[in-house]
PDB file of C-alpha atoms in Angstrom:
ATOM      1  CA  MET Z   1      88.628  52.717  64.596  1.00 50.00           C
ATOM      2  CA  SER Z   2      86.825  54.404  67.463  1.00 52.00           C
ATOM      3  CA  THR Z   3      88.089  57.512  69.167  1.00 54.00           C
ATOM      4  CA  ALA Z   4      87.588  57.791  72.916  1.00 55.00           C
ATOM      5  CA  ARG Z   5      86.123  61.045  74.107  1.00 61.00           C
ATOM      6  CA  THR Z   6      88.001  62.816  76.871  1.00 62.00           C
ATOM      7  CA  PHE Z   7      85.815  63.154  79.947  1.00 61.00           C
ATOM      8  CA  ARG Z   8      85.843  66.549  81.606  1.00 67.00           C
ATOM      9  CA  VAL Z   9      84.153  67.396  84.860  1.00 66.00           C
ATOM     10  CA  LEU Z  10      83.559  71.008  83.835  1.00 64.00           C
ATOM     11  CA  PRO Z  11      81.937  72.047  80.542  1.00 68.00           C
ATOM     12  CA  GLY Z  12      84.024  73.197  77.593  1.00 70.00           C
ATOM     13  CA  PHE Z  13      86.049  76.364  77.325  1.00 72.00           C
ATOM     14  CA  GLY Z  14      83.230  78.419  75.815  1.00 74.00           C
ATOM     15  CA  PRO Z  15      80.549  77.823  78.476  1.00 79.00           C
ATOM     16  CA  THR Z  16      83.084  78.012  81.303  1.00 79.00           C
ATOM     17  CA  LEU Z  17      84.450  81.338  80.087  1.00 79.00           C
ATOM     18  CA  GLY Z  18      80.930  82.653  79.546  1.00 81.00           C
ATOM     19  CA  TYR Z  19      79.786  81.740  83.057  1.00 82.00           C
ATOM     20  CA  THR Z  20      82.971  83.214  84.517  1.00 84.00           C
ATOM     21  CA  LEU Z  21      82.616  86.514  82.692  1.00 84.00           C
ATOM     22  CA  ALA Z  22      78.919  86.760  83.557  1.00 86.00           C
ATOM     23  CA  TYR Z  23      79.597  86.045  87.229  1.00 83.00           C
ATOM     24  CA  LEU Z  24      82.519  88.478  87.313  1.00 83.00           C
ATOM     25  CA  SER Z  25      80.489  91.157  85.554  1.00 83.00           C
ATOM     26  CA  LEU Z  26      77.559  90.925  87.962  1.00 83.00           C
ATOM     27  CA  LEU Z  27      79.705  91.020  91.085  1.00 82.00           C
ATOM     28  CA  VAL Z  28      82.610  93.265  90.079  1.00 81.00           C
ATOM     29  CA  LEU Z  29      82.603  94.896  86.658  1.00 84.00           C
ATOM     30  CA  ILE Z  30      79.062  96.283  86.571  1.00 86.00           C
ATOM     31  CA  PRO Z  31      79.185  97.788  90.117  1.00 85.00           C
ATOM     32  CA  LEU Z  32      82.565  99.377  89.372  1.00 84.00           C
ATOM     33  CA  ALA Z  33      81.286 100.711  86.072  1.00 87.00           C
ATOM     34  CA  ALA Z  34      78.265 102.169  87.870  1.00 86.00           C
ATOM     35  CA  VAL Z  35      80.598 104.071  90.207  1.00 87.00           C
ATOM     36  CA  PHE Z  36      82.435 105.651  87.277  1.00 88.00           C
ATOM     37  CA  LEU Z  37      79.224 106.385  85.351  1.00 89.00           C
ATOM     38  CA  LYS Z  38      77.650 108.085  88.370  1.00 88.00           C
ATOM     39  CA  THR Z  39      80.799 110.119  88.902  1.00 89.00           C
ATOM     40  CA  ALA Z  40      80.703 111.179  85.236  1.00 88.00           C
ATOM     41  CA  GLU Z  41      77.601 113.256  86.037  1.00 88.00           C
ATOM     42  CA  LEU Z  42      79.934 115.762  87.691  1.00 88.00           C
ATOM     43  CA  SER Z  43      81.905 118.241  85.683  1.00 89.00           C
ATOM     44  CA  LEU Z  44      85.676 118.122  85.992  1.00 90.00           C
ATOM     45  CA  ALA Z  45      85.668 121.225  88.206  1.00 91.00           C
ATOM     46  CA  GLU Z  46      82.942 119.803  90.461  1.00 90.00           C
ATOM     47  CA  PHE Z  47      84.749 116.469  90.704  1.00 91.00           C
ATOM     48  CA  TRP Z  48      87.993 118.206  91.650  1.00 93.00           C
ATOM     49  CA  ASP Z  49      86.255 120.306  94.305  1.00 92.00           C
ATOM     50  CA  VAL Z  50      84.726 117.212  95.897  1.00 92.00           C
ATOM     51  CA  VAL Z  51      87.813 115.015  95.956  1.00 92.00           C
ATOM     52  CA  THR Z  52      90.233 117.741  97.046  1.00 93.00           C
ATOM     53  CA  ALA Z  53      88.168 119.189  99.893  1.00 93.00           C
ATOM     54  CA  PRO Z  54      90.438 119.524 102.954  1.00 93.00           C
ATOM     55  CA  ARG Z  55      88.338 117.132 105.013  1.00 92.00           C
ATOM     56  CA  VAL Z  56      88.398 114.513 102.260  1.00 93.00           C
ATOM     57  CA  VAL Z  57      92.140 114.865 101.646  1.00 94.00           C
ATOM     58  CA  ALA Z  58      92.749 114.393 105.379  1.00 94.00           C
ATOM     59  CA  SER Z  59      90.726 111.157 105.218  1.00 93.00           C
ATOM     60  CA  TYR Z  60      92.853 109.953 102.268  1.00 92.00           C
ATOM     61  CA  LYS Z  61      96.033 110.511 104.230  1.00 93.00           C
ATOM     62  CA  LEU Z  62      94.670 108.690 107.258  1.00 93.00           C
ATOM     63  CA  SER Z  63      93.162 105.735 105.382  1.00 92.00           C
ATOM     64  CA  PHE Z  64      96.016 105.048 102.977  1.00 92.00           C
ATOM     65  CA  GLY Z  65      98.791 105.999 105.392  1.00 93.00           C
ATOM     66  CA  MET Z  66      97.495 103.829 108.207  1.00 94.00           C
ATOM     67  CA  SER Z  67      96.665 100.992 105.809  1.00 93.00           C
ATOM     68  CA  LEU Z  68     100.221 100.913 104.470  1.00 93.00           C
ATOM     69  CA  LEU Z  69     101.673 101.137 107.973  1.00 95.00           C
ATOM     70  CA  ALA Z  70      99.366  98.399 109.285  1.00 95.00           C
ATOM     71  CA  ALA Z  71     100.217  96.135 106.349  1.00 94.00           C
ATOM     72  CA  ALA Z  72     103.936  96.702 106.966  1.00 95.00           C
ATOM     73  CA  ILE Z  73     103.557  95.871 110.674  1.00 96.00           C
ATOM     74  CA  ASN Z  74     101.594  92.752 109.798  1.00 95.00           C
ATOM     75  CA  ALA Z  75     104.254  91.723 107.282  1.00 94.00           C
ATOM     76  CA  VAL Z  76     106.906  91.731 110.026  1.00 94.00           C
ATOM     77  CA  PHE Z  77     104.955  90.245 112.894  1.00 94.00           C
ATOM     78  CA  GLY Z  78     102.873  87.977 110.668  1.00 93.00           C
ATOM     79  CA  LEU Z  79     106.071  86.394 109.389  1.00 93.00           C
ATOM     80  CA  MET Z  80     107.325  85.945 112.955  1.00 92.00           C
ATOM     81  CA  LEU Z  81     104.032  84.391 114.059  1.00 93.00           C
ATOM     82  CA  ALA Z  82     103.916  82.057 111.060  1.00 92.00           C
ATOM     83  CA  TRP Z  83     107.522  81.030 111.751  1.00 90.00           C
ATOM     84  CA  ALA Z  84     106.708  80.233 115.393  1.00 91.00           C
ATOM     85  CA  LEU Z  85     103.645  78.197 114.412  1.00 91.00           C
ATOM     86  CA  VAL Z  86     105.546  76.185 111.799  1.00 88.00           C
ATOM     87  CA  ARG Z  87     108.940  75.639 113.425  1.00 86.00           C
ATOM     88  CA  TYR Z  88     108.193  75.303 117.142  1.00 86.00           C
ATOM     89  CA  SER Z  89     106.006  73.193 119.402  1.00 87.00           C
ATOM     90  CA  PHE Z  90     104.683  74.835 122.555  1.00 86.00           C
ATOM     91  CA  PRO Z  91     101.662  74.606 124.862  1.00 89.00           C
ATOM     92  CA  GLY Z  92      98.585  76.238 123.352  1.00 88.00           C
ATOM     93  CA  LYS Z  93      99.944  76.151 119.800  1.00 88.00           C
ATOM     94  CA  LYS Z  94      96.696  74.871 118.293  1.00 90.00           C
ATOM     95  CA  LEU Z  95      94.708  77.498 120.186  1.00 92.00           C
ATOM     96  CA  ILE Z  96      96.911  80.324 118.906  1.00 91.00           C
ATOM     97  CA  ASP Z  97      96.735  78.890 115.397  1.00 90.00           C
ATOM     98  CA  ALA Z  98      92.940  78.962 115.614  1.00 90.00           C
ATOM     99  CA  LEU Z  99      92.897  82.481 117.062  1.00 91.00           C
ATOM    100  CA  VAL Z 100      94.754  83.771 114.022  1.00 91.00           C
ATOM    101  CA  ASP Z 101      91.551  83.311 112.019  1.00 90.00           C
ATOM    102  CA  LEU Z 102      89.433  85.148 114.593  1.00 90.00           C
ATOM    103  CA  PRO Z 103      89.360  88.442 112.610  1.00 89.00           C
ATOM    104  CA  PHE Z 104      87.895  86.488 109.674  1.00 87.00           C
ATOM    105  CA  ALA Z 105      84.992  85.139 111.726  1.00 86.00           C
ATOM    106  CA  LEU Z 106      84.404  88.043 114.098  1.00 86.00           C
ATOM    107  CA  PRO Z 107      81.922  90.685 112.874  1.00 88.00           C
ATOM    108  CA  THR Z 108      83.806  93.917 112.271  1.00 87.00           C
ATOM    109  CA  ALA Z 109      81.478  95.922 114.521  1.00 88.00           C
ATOM    110  CA  VAL Z 110      82.115  93.500 117.372  1.00 90.00           C
ATOM    111  CA  ALA Z 111      85.859  93.804 116.787  1.00 90.00           C
ATOM    112  CA  GLY Z 112      85.624  97.596 116.899  1.00 90.00           C
ATOM    113  CA  ILE Z 113      83.623  97.605 120.125  1.00 91.00           C
ATOM    114  CA  ALA Z 114      85.987  95.104 121.742  1.00 91.00           C
ATOM    115  CA  LEU Z 115      89.081  97.088 120.778  1.00 92.00           C
ATOM    116  CA  THR Z 116      87.506 100.303 122.013  1.00 91.00           C
ATOM    117  CA  ALA Z 117      86.676  98.695 125.353  1.00 90.00           C
ATOM    118  CA  LEU Z 118      90.261  97.471 125.682  1.00 92.00           C
ATOM    119  CA  TYR Z 119      92.050 100.679 124.691  1.00 92.00           C
ATOM    120  CA  ALA Z 120      89.738 103.338 126.162  1.00 89.00           C
ATOM    121  CA  LYS Z 121      91.035 105.380 129.095  1.00 88.00           C
ATOM    122  CA  ASN Z 122      89.360 103.039 131.567  1.00 88.00           C
ATOM    123  CA  GLY Z 123      89.922  99.874 129.490  1.00 87.00           C
ATOM    124  CA  TRP Z 124      91.986  96.876 130.491  1.00 90.00           C
ATOM    125  CA  ILE Z 125      94.942  98.065 128.396  1.00 91.00           C
ATOM    126  CA  GLY Z 126      94.168 101.750 128.028  1.00 88.00           C
ATOM    127  CA  GLN Z 127      94.295 102.409 131.765  1.00 89.00           C
ATOM    128  CA  PHE Z 128      97.993 101.498 131.744  1.00 90.00           C
ATOM    129  CA  LEU Z 129      98.803 103.454 128.580  1.00 89.00           C
ATOM    130  CA  GLU Z 130      97.031 106.650 129.627  1.00 86.00           C
ATOM    131  CA  PRO Z 131      99.514 107.552 132.430  1.00 87.00           C
ATOM    132  CA  LEU Z 132     102.316 107.174 129.866  1.00 88.00           C
ATOM    133  CA  GLY Z 133     100.655 109.731 127.599  1.00 87.00           C
ATOM    134  CA  ILE Z 134      99.676 107.131 125.019  1.00 89.00           C
ATOM    135  CA  GLN Z 135      96.099 107.533 123.805  1.00 89.00           C
ATOM    136  CA  VAL Z 136      94.815 104.844 121.502  1.00 90.00           C
ATOM    137  CA  ALA Z 137      91.023 104.963 121.462  1.00 88.00           C
ATOM    138  CA  PHE Z 138      89.461 107.862 119.551  1.00 88.00           C
ATOM    139  CA  LYS Z 139      92.818 108.784 118.024  1.00 89.00           C
ATOM    140  CA  PRO Z 140      94.570 107.898 114.731  1.00 91.00           C
ATOM    141  CA  LEU Z 141      96.550 105.310 116.683  1.00 92.00           C
ATOM    142  CA  GLY Z 142      93.276 103.507 117.319  1.00 91.00           C
ATOM    143  CA  VAL Z 143      92.732 103.280 113.558  1.00 93.00           C
ATOM    144  CA  LEU Z 144      96.137 101.645 113.229  1.00 94.00           C
ATOM    145  CA  VAL Z 145      95.370  99.114 115.970  1.00 94.00           C
ATOM    146  CA  ALA Z 146      92.093  98.125 114.290  1.00 94.00           C
ATOM    147  CA  LEU Z 147      93.704  97.760 110.864  1.00 94.00           C
ATOM    148  CA  VAL Z 148      96.529  95.633 112.265  1.00 95.00           C
ATOM    149  CA  PHE Z 149      93.965  93.410 113.957  1.00 94.00           C
ATOM    150  CA  ILE Z 150      91.931  92.722 110.840  1.00 93.00           C
ATOM    151  CA  GLY Z 151      94.940  92.357 108.505  1.00 92.00           C
ATOM    152  CA  LEU Z 152      97.174  89.950 110.437  1.00 93.00           C
ATOM    153  CA  PRO Z 153      95.531  86.685 109.246  1.00 93.00           C
ATOM    154  CA  PHE Z 154      96.180  87.537 105.600  1.00 93.00           C
ATOM    155  CA  VAL Z 155      99.944  87.579 106.109  1.00 93.00           C
ATOM    156  CA  VAL Z 156     100.085  84.550 108.407  1.00 93.00           C
ATOM    157  CA  ARG Z 157      97.924  82.328 106.205  1.00 92.00           C
ATOM    158  CA  THR Z 158      99.802  83.356 103.064  1.00 91.00           C
ATOM    159  CA  VAL Z 159     103.296  82.773 104.438  1.00 91.00           C
ATOM    160  CA  GLN Z 160     102.556  79.716 106.600  1.00 91.00           C
ATOM    161  CA  PRO Z 161     102.220  77.156 103.746  1.00 90.00           C
ATOM    162  CA  ILE Z 162     105.501  78.338 102.210  1.00 88.00           C
ATOM    163  CA  LEU Z 163     107.314  77.894 105.513  1.00 86.00           C
ATOM    164  CA  GLU Z 164     105.785  74.436 105.949  1.00 86.00           C
ATOM    165  CA  ASP Z 165     107.189  73.388 102.567  1.00 83.00           C
ATOM    166  CA  LEU Z 166     110.583  74.949 103.297  1.00 78.00           C
ATOM    167  CA  ASP Z 167     113.121  72.210 103.995  1.00 74.00           C
ATOM    168  CA  THR Z 168     115.165  72.770 107.156  1.00 71.00           C
ATOM    169  CA  GLU Z 169     118.142  71.236 105.348  1.00 69.00           C
ATOM    170  CA  LEU Z 170     118.593  74.552 103.543  1.00 69.00           C
ATOM    171  CA  GLU Z 171     119.208  76.314 106.858  1.00 69.00           C
ATOM    172  CA  GLU Z 172     121.465  73.511 108.055  1.00 67.00           C
ATOM    173  CA  ALA Z 173     123.502  73.740 104.864  1.00 74.00           C
ATOM    174  CA  ALA Z 174     123.870  77.497 105.279  1.00 69.00           C
ATOM    175  CA  THR Z 175     124.942  77.044 108.898  1.00 71.00           C
ATOM    176  CA  SER Z 176     127.458  74.371 107.965  1.00 71.00           C
ATOM    177  CA  LEU Z 177     128.992  76.825 105.505  1.00 69.00           C
ATOM    178  CA  GLY Z 178     129.525  79.329 108.306  1.00 69.00           C
ATOM    179  CA  ALA Z 179     126.466  81.534 107.910  1.00 69.00           C
ATOM    180  CA  GLN Z 180     125.109  83.258 110.993  1.00 71.00           C
ATOM    181  CA  ARG Z 181     121.393  83.156 111.828  1.00 73.00           C
ATOM    182  CA  TRP Z 182     120.679  86.534 110.249  1.00 75.00           C
ATOM    183  CA  GLN Z 183     122.742  85.637 107.158  1.00 73.00           C
ATOM    184  CA  ALA Z 184     120.848  82.362 106.746  1.00 74.00           C
ATOM    185  CA  PHE Z 185     117.552  84.189 107.066  1.00 76.00           C
ATOM    186  CA  ARG Z 186     118.576  87.020 104.734  1.00 75.00           C
ATOM    187  CA  HIS Z 187     120.089  84.912 101.949  1.00 74.00           C
ATOM    188  CA  VAL Z 188     118.230  81.604 102.212  1.00 76.00           C
ATOM    189  CA  ILE Z 189     114.803  81.979 103.826  1.00 80.00           C
ATOM    190  CA  LEU Z 190     113.724  85.517 102.924  1.00 81.00           C
ATOM    191  CA  PRO Z 191     114.156  85.165  99.127  1.00 82.00           C
ATOM    192  CA  ILE Z 192     111.908  82.094  99.214  1.00 83.00           C
ATOM    193  CA  VAL Z 193     109.111  83.564 101.335  1.00 86.00           C
ATOM    194  CA  PHE Z 194     109.324  87.131  99.996  1.00 87.00           C
ATOM    195  CA  PRO Z 195     106.811  86.716  97.113  1.00 85.00           C
ATOM    196  CA  ALA Z 196     104.277  85.175  99.520  1.00 87.00           C
ATOM    197  CA  LEU Z 197     105.049  87.913 102.046  1.00 90.00           C
ATOM    198  CA  LEU Z 198     104.319  90.548  99.428  1.00 88.00           C
ATOM    199  CA  THR Z 199     101.041  88.819  98.602  1.00 87.00           C
ATOM    200  CA  GLY Z 200     100.046  88.863 102.261  1.00 90.00           C
ATOM    201  CA  PHE Z 201     101.063  92.514 102.467  1.00 91.00           C
ATOM    202  CA  ALA Z 202      98.896  93.368  99.457  1.00 88.00           C
ATOM    203  CA  LEU Z 203      95.895  91.469 100.834  1.00 88.00           C
ATOM    204  CA  ALA Z 204      96.246  93.104 104.254  1.00 92.00           C
ATOM    205  CA  PHE Z 205      96.528  96.531 102.635  1.00 91.00           C
ATOM    206  CA  ALA Z 206      93.507  95.964 100.388  1.00 87.00           C
ATOM    207  CA  ARG Z 207      91.407  94.849 103.353  1.00 90.00           C
ATOM    208  CA  ALA Z 208      92.553  97.792 105.482  1.00 92.00           C
ATOM    209  CA  VAL Z 209      91.786 100.461 102.878  1.00 90.00           C
ATOM    210  CA  GLY Z 210      88.124  99.494 102.695  1.00 85.00           C
ATOM    211  CA  GLU Z 211      87.657  98.620 106.372  1.00 89.00           C
ATOM    212  CA  TYR Z 212      84.771 100.404 108.062  1.00 89.00           C
ATOM    213  CA  GLY Z 213      83.054  98.510 110.866  1.00 86.00           C
ATOM    214  CA  SER Z 214      86.007  97.851 113.157  1.00 88.00           C
ATOM    215  CA  VAL Z 215      87.429 101.366 112.704  1.00 92.00           C
ATOM    216  CA  ILE Z 216      84.551 103.765 113.276  1.00 91.00           C
ATOM    217  CA  PHE Z 217      84.082 102.716 116.907  1.00 89.00           C
ATOM    218  CA  ILE Z 218      87.696 103.167 117.968  1.00 90.00           C
ATOM    219  CA  ALA Z 219      88.604 106.087 115.667  1.00 88.00           C
ATOM    220  CA  GLY Z 220      86.426 108.749 117.277  1.00 84.00           C
ATOM    221  CA  ASN Z 221      85.615 110.108 113.790  1.00 86.00           C
ATOM    222  CA  LEU Z 222      86.933 113.602 114.498  1.00 86.00           C
ATOM    223  CA  PRO Z 223      86.968 115.777 111.345  1.00 86.00           C
ATOM    224  CA  MET Z 224      90.479 116.338 109.978  1.00 88.00           C
ATOM    225  CA  VAL Z 225      91.879 114.017 112.660  1.00 87.00           C
ATOM    226  CA  SER Z 226      90.453 110.500 112.686  1.00 88.00           C
ATOM    227  CA  GLU Z 227      87.937 110.295 109.855  1.00 90.00           C
ATOM    228  CA  ILE Z 228      88.564 107.476 107.398  1.00 92.00           C
ATOM    229  CA  THR Z 229      87.611 107.724 103.735  1.00 92.00           C
ATOM    230  CA  PRO Z 230      84.878 105.022 103.875  1.00 91.00           C
ATOM    231  CA  LEU Z 231      83.194 107.135 106.558  1.00 91.00           C
ATOM    232  CA  MET Z 232      83.298 110.153 104.241  1.00 92.00           C
ATOM    233  CA  ILE Z 233      81.519 108.070 101.593  1.00 91.00           C
ATOM    234  CA  ILE Z 234      78.858 106.995 104.092  1.00 91.00           C
ATOM    235  CA  THR Z 235      78.424 110.638 105.165  1.00 90.00           C
ATOM    236  CA  LYS Z 236      77.879 111.704 101.566  1.00 91.00           C
ATOM    237  CA  LEU Z 237      75.325 108.938 101.069  1.00 90.00           C
ATOM    238  CA  GLU Z 238      73.443 109.964 104.218  1.00 90.00           C
ATOM    239  CA  GLN Z 239      73.252 113.471 102.781  1.00 90.00           C
ATOM    240  CA  TYR Z 240      71.897 112.010  99.502  1.00 91.00           C
ATOM    241  CA  ASP Z 241      74.985 113.301  97.710  1.00 90.00           C
ATOM    242  CA  TYR Z 242      75.408 110.203  95.583  1.00 91.00           C
ATOM    243  CA  THR Z 243      77.692 111.786  93.000  1.00 92.00           C
ATOM    244  CA  GLY Z 244      79.958 113.109  95.742  1.00 91.00           C
ATOM    245  CA  ALA Z 245      80.115 109.649  97.319  1.00 92.00           C
ATOM    246  CA  THR Z 246      80.978 107.963  94.017  1.00 93.00           C
ATOM    247  CA  ALA Z 247      83.588 110.645  93.268  1.00 93.00           C
ATOM    248  CA  ILE Z 248      85.429 109.840  96.506  1.00 93.00           C
ATOM    249  CA  ALA Z 249      84.992 106.117  95.827  1.00 92.00           C
ATOM    250  CA  THR Z 250      86.500 106.596  92.368  1.00 92.00           C
ATOM    251  CA  VAL Z 251      89.617 108.177  93.847  1.00 91.00           C
ATOM    252  CA  MET Z 252      89.918 105.303  96.306  1.00 89.00           C
ATOM    253  CA  LEU Z 253      89.566 102.768  93.491  1.00 88.00           C
ATOM    254  CA  ILE Z 254      92.221 104.429  91.346  1.00 90.00           C
ATOM    255  CA  LEU Z 255      94.712 104.803  94.198  1.00 87.00           C
ATOM    256  CA  SER Z 256      94.088 101.259  95.440  1.00 84.00           C
ATOM    257  CA  PHE Z 257      94.495  99.763  91.962  1.00 85.00           C
ATOM    258  CA  ALA Z 258      97.704 101.736  91.423  1.00 86.00           C
ATOM    259  CA  LEU Z 259      99.219 100.584  94.711  1.00 82.00           C
ATOM    260  CA  LEU Z 260      98.149  96.966  94.209  1.00 80.00           C
ATOM    261  CA  LEU Z 261      99.532  97.026  90.660  1.00 85.00           C
ATOM    262  CA  LEU Z 262     102.834  98.310  92.018  1.00 83.00           C
ATOM    263  CA  ILE Z 263     102.938  95.584  94.688  1.00 79.00           C
ATOM    264  CA  ASN Z 264     102.035  92.838  92.202  1.00 78.00           C
ATOM    265  CA  GLY Z 265     104.666  94.129  89.788  1.00 81.00           C
ATOM    266  CA  LEU Z 266     107.254  94.001  92.548  1.00 76.00           C
ATOM    267  CA  GLN Z 267     106.139  90.474  93.414  1.00 73.00           C
ATOM    268  CA  ALA Z 268     106.434  89.333  89.785  1.00 77.00           C
ATOM    269  CA  TRP Z 269     109.869  90.948  89.504  1.00 75.00           C
ATOM    270  CA  THR Z 270     111.018  89.230  92.700  1.00 68.00           C
ATOM    271  CA  ALA Z 271     109.725  85.831  91.557  1.00 69.00           C
ATOM    272  CA  LYS Z 272     111.407  86.236  88.162  1.00 73.00           C
ATOM    273  CA  ARG Z 273     114.703  87.286  89.738  1.00 66.00           C
ATOM    274  CA  THR Z 274     114.750  84.338  92.111  1.00 60.00           C
ATOM    275  CA  GLY Z 275     113.740  81.940  89.330  1.00 60.00           C
ATOM    276  CA  ARG Z 276     110.507  80.728  90.986  1.00 51.00           C
ATOM    277  CA  ASP Z 277     108.148  81.829  88.216  1.00 46.00           C
ATOM    278  CA  ARG Z 278     109.110  78.807  86.085  1.00 43.00           C
TER     279      ARG Z 278
END
């Protein structure tokens, strides 16, 4: 009696796990460990002095505050854009759908220069905002604009497939039962797309926290006003203060991991509550 061997495209569990861990270690684990090991050269007092310097703390507030705000804005308008692309047909739909991915393909420095040219005092948009007292370029508001620009595709591309799979009969059933538009959205649509929306929010936030190229051109980089934390790390490196740079990077890693863990926990809780983790 012969036994047929099961054909597998990939190698067995052992080699696959080994290659995965080696690849992950080279690209992620070892660089992160190097950051912590370099930071360990500082004493606790020296580390605290570096990471709590007023200029550095101001950069934390700007980077994380604007990143959270930009991700929240993208969550709202990204959902609206994804809804329009999925549920409606209109002239130029394919062009707009393609433009959503533009921040992925566009070099960040080019995006920063383009946004600065648009929102400067004499820019195409800035010249109309300046008389209203709204200054975007070289202000914290410019940082927000850049982070919204680079984070929007993450929300749209995460939510769009869920909306495409969402059967319109669910909305029709809710309407037939007397639900208003907002009630149908709140009780039928939102619970289904919320886990994907949280994922897009987390991805947009993670991208925004570490963004550098598109921000430094439009931010103005004024100390205590519009300096982002990645710029503080670059400044430390230019001064050959490698331990200071890794100390600030360590704080960013810890805060980012904590926030992403909180978001992922909320996403898992939402999926479990709605019964879609089965």
